[in-house]
N, CA, C and O atoms as a Tinker XYZ file with bonds, in Angstrom:
   108  protein
     1  N    -65.715000  -80.326000   49.694000    73     2
     2  CA   -64.712000  -81.210000   49.175000    64     1     3
     3  C    -64.612000  -82.481000   48.541000    63     2     4     5
     4  O    -64.872000  -83.533000   49.125000    81     3
     5  N    -64.241000  -82.403000   47.364000    73     3     6
     6  CA   -64.476000  -83.412000   46.263000    64     5     7
     7  C    -62.725000  -84.205000   45.838000    63     6     8     9
     8  O    -62.448000  -85.175000   45.132000    81     7
     9  N    -62.192000  -83.630000   46.326000    73     7    10
    10  CA   -60.959000  -84.446000   46.029000    64     9    11
    11  C    -60.369000  -85.226000   46.570000    63    10    12    13
    12  O    -60.868000  -86.299000   46.231000    81    11
    13  N    -59.470000  -85.420000   47.326000    73    11    14
    14  CA   -59.400000  -86.382000   48.252000    64    13    15
    15  C    -60.731000  -87.310000   49.369000    63    14    16    17
    16  O    -60.604000  -88.404000   49.918000    81    15
    17  N    -61.663000  -86.573000   49.382000    73    15    18
    18  CA   -62.776000  -86.943000   50.159000    64    17    19
    19  C    -62.177000  -87.187000   51.653000    63    18    20    21
    20  O    -61.990000  -86.122000   52.241000    81    19
    21  N    -61.867000  -88.241000   52.329000    73    19    22
    22  CA   -61.609000  -88.581000   53.431000    64    21    23
    23  C    -60.023000  -87.732000   53.718000    63    22    24    25
    24  O    -60.075000  -87.053000   54.744000    81    23
    25  N    -58.952000  -87.681000   53.144000    73    23    26
    26  CA   -58.301000  -87.067000   53.415000    64    25    27
    27  C    -58.068000  -85.566000   53.490000    63    26    28    29
    28  O    -57.141000  -85.015000   54.084000    81    27
    29  N    -59.040000  -84.989000   52.802000    73    27    30
    30  CA   -59.111000  -83.338000   52.716000    64    29    31
    31  C    -60.063000  -83.269000   54.094000    63    30    32    33
    32  O    -59.929000  -82.266000   54.795000    81    31
    33  N    -60.842000  -84.108000   54.432000    73    31    34
    34  CA   -61.896000  -83.668000   55.089000    64    33    35
    35  C    -61.255000  -83.720000   56.316000    63    34    36    37
    36  O    -61.344000  -82.741000   57.057000    81    35
    37  N    -60.520000  -84.859000   56.713000    73    35    38
    38  CA   -59.356000  -85.297000   57.371000    64    37    39
    39  C    -58.509000  -84.230000   57.831000    63    38    40    41
    40  O    -58.037000  -84.346000   58.962000    81    39
    41  N    -58.207000  -83.109000   57.082000    73    39    42
    42  CA   -57.316000  -81.742000   56.931000    64    41    43
    43  C    -57.921000  -80.855000   57.994000    63    42    44    45
    44  O    -57.528000  -80.304000   59.022000    81    43
    45  N    -59.244000  -80.969000   57.189000    73    43    46
    46  CA   -59.693000  -79.332000   57.006000    64    45    47
    47  C    -60.471000  -79.777000   58.845000    63    46    48    49
    48  O    -60.745000  -79.055000   59.804000    81    47
    49  N    -60.554000  -80.854000   58.680000    73    47    50
    50  CA   -61.275000  -81.173000   60.761000    64    49    51
    51  C    -59.809000  -80.311000   61.215000    63    50    52    53
    52  O    -59.956000  -79.133000   61.541000    81    51
    53  N    -58.495000  -80.870000   61.231000    73    51    54
    54  CA   -57.314000  -80.626000   61.549000    64    53    55
    55  C    -57.521000  -79.348000   61.800000    63    54    56    57
    56  O    -57.899000  -78.889000   62.878000    81    55
    57  N    -57.251000  -78.674000   60.699000    73    55    58
    58  CA   -56.807000  -77.075000   60.806000    64    57    59
    59  C    -58.123000  -76.719000   61.581000    63    58    60    61
    60  O    -57.948000  -76.117000   62.640000    81    59
    61  N    -59.518000  -77.019000   61.186000    73    59    62
    62  CA   -60.621000  -76.215000   62.161000    64    61    63
    63  C    -60.151000  -76.389000   63.736000    63    62    64    65
    64  O    -60.155000  -75.380000   64.441000    81    63
    65  N    -59.720000  -77.735000   64.327000    73    63    66
    66  CA   -59.549000  -77.959000   65.596000    64    65    67
    67  C    -58.157000  -76.915000   65.696000    63    66    68    69
    68  O    -58.078000  -76.176000   66.678000    81    67
    69  N    -57.066000  -76.887000   64.638000    73    67    70
    70  CA   -56.292000  -76.110000   65.521000    64    69    71
    71  C    -56.473000  -74.346000   65.503000    63    70    72    73
    72  O    -55.689000  -73.594000   66.081000    81    71
    73  N    -57.569000  -73.931000   64.781000    73    71    74
    74  CA   -57.761000  -72.785000   64.333000    64    73    75
    75  C    -58.850000  -72.430000   66.056000    63    74    76    77
    76  O    -58.873000  -71.277000   66.485000    81    75
    77  N    -59.447000  -73.301000   66.636000    73    75    78
    78  CA   -60.159000  -72.606000   67.535000    64    77    79
    79  C    -59.124000  -73.447000   68.924000    63    78    80    81
    80  O    -59.588000  -73.637000   70.048000    81    79
    81  N    -58.277000  -73.684000   68.677000    73    79    82
    82  CA   -57.297000  -74.139000   69.752000    64    81    83
    83  C    -56.156000  -72.728000   69.862000    63    82    84    85
    84  O    -55.772000  -72.222000   70.916000    81    83
    85  N    -55.752000  -72.277000   68.391000    73    83    86
    86  CA   -54.989000  -71.211000   68.426000    64    85    87
    87  C    -54.904000  -70.733000   67.221000    63    86    88    89
    88  O    -54.238000  -71.108000   66.256000    81    87
    89  N    -56.094000  -69.334000   67.442000    73    87    90
    90  CA   -55.682000  -68.962000   66.090000    64    89    91
    91  C    -54.797000  -68.174000   65.295000    63    90    92    93
    92  O    -54.679000  -67.947000   64.090000    81    91
    93  N    -54.228000  -67.837000   66.309000    73    91    94
    94  CA   -53.066000  -66.973000   65.789000    64    93    95
    95  C    -51.560000  -68.042000   65.536000    63    94    96    97
    96  O    -50.573000  -67.568000   64.973000    81    95
    97  N    -51.579000  -69.011000   65.870000    73    95    98
    98  CA   -50.650000  -70.032000   65.582000    64    97    99
    99  C    -50.868000  -70.380000   64.252000    63    98   100   101
   100  O    -49.839000  -70.517000   63.591000    81    99
   101  N    -51.926000  -70.559000   63.677000    73    99   102
   102  CA   -52.205000  -70.573000   62.335000    64   101   103
   103  C    -52.322000  -69.452000   61.049000    63   102   104   105
   104  O    -53.436000  -68.973000   60.835000    81   103
   105  N    -51.184000  -69.042000   60.205000    73   103   106
   106  CA   -51.906000  -68.204000   59.692000    64   105   107
   107  C    -51.629000  -68.076000   58.215000    63   106   108
   108  O    -52.268000  -67.273000   57.534000    81   107
């Protein structure tokens, strides 16, 4: 992640968390 740094990383963390909560929701 060398684009937005914090923003990109924050988004990745959110997506990862959501995926763990429900991989079916994130498609």
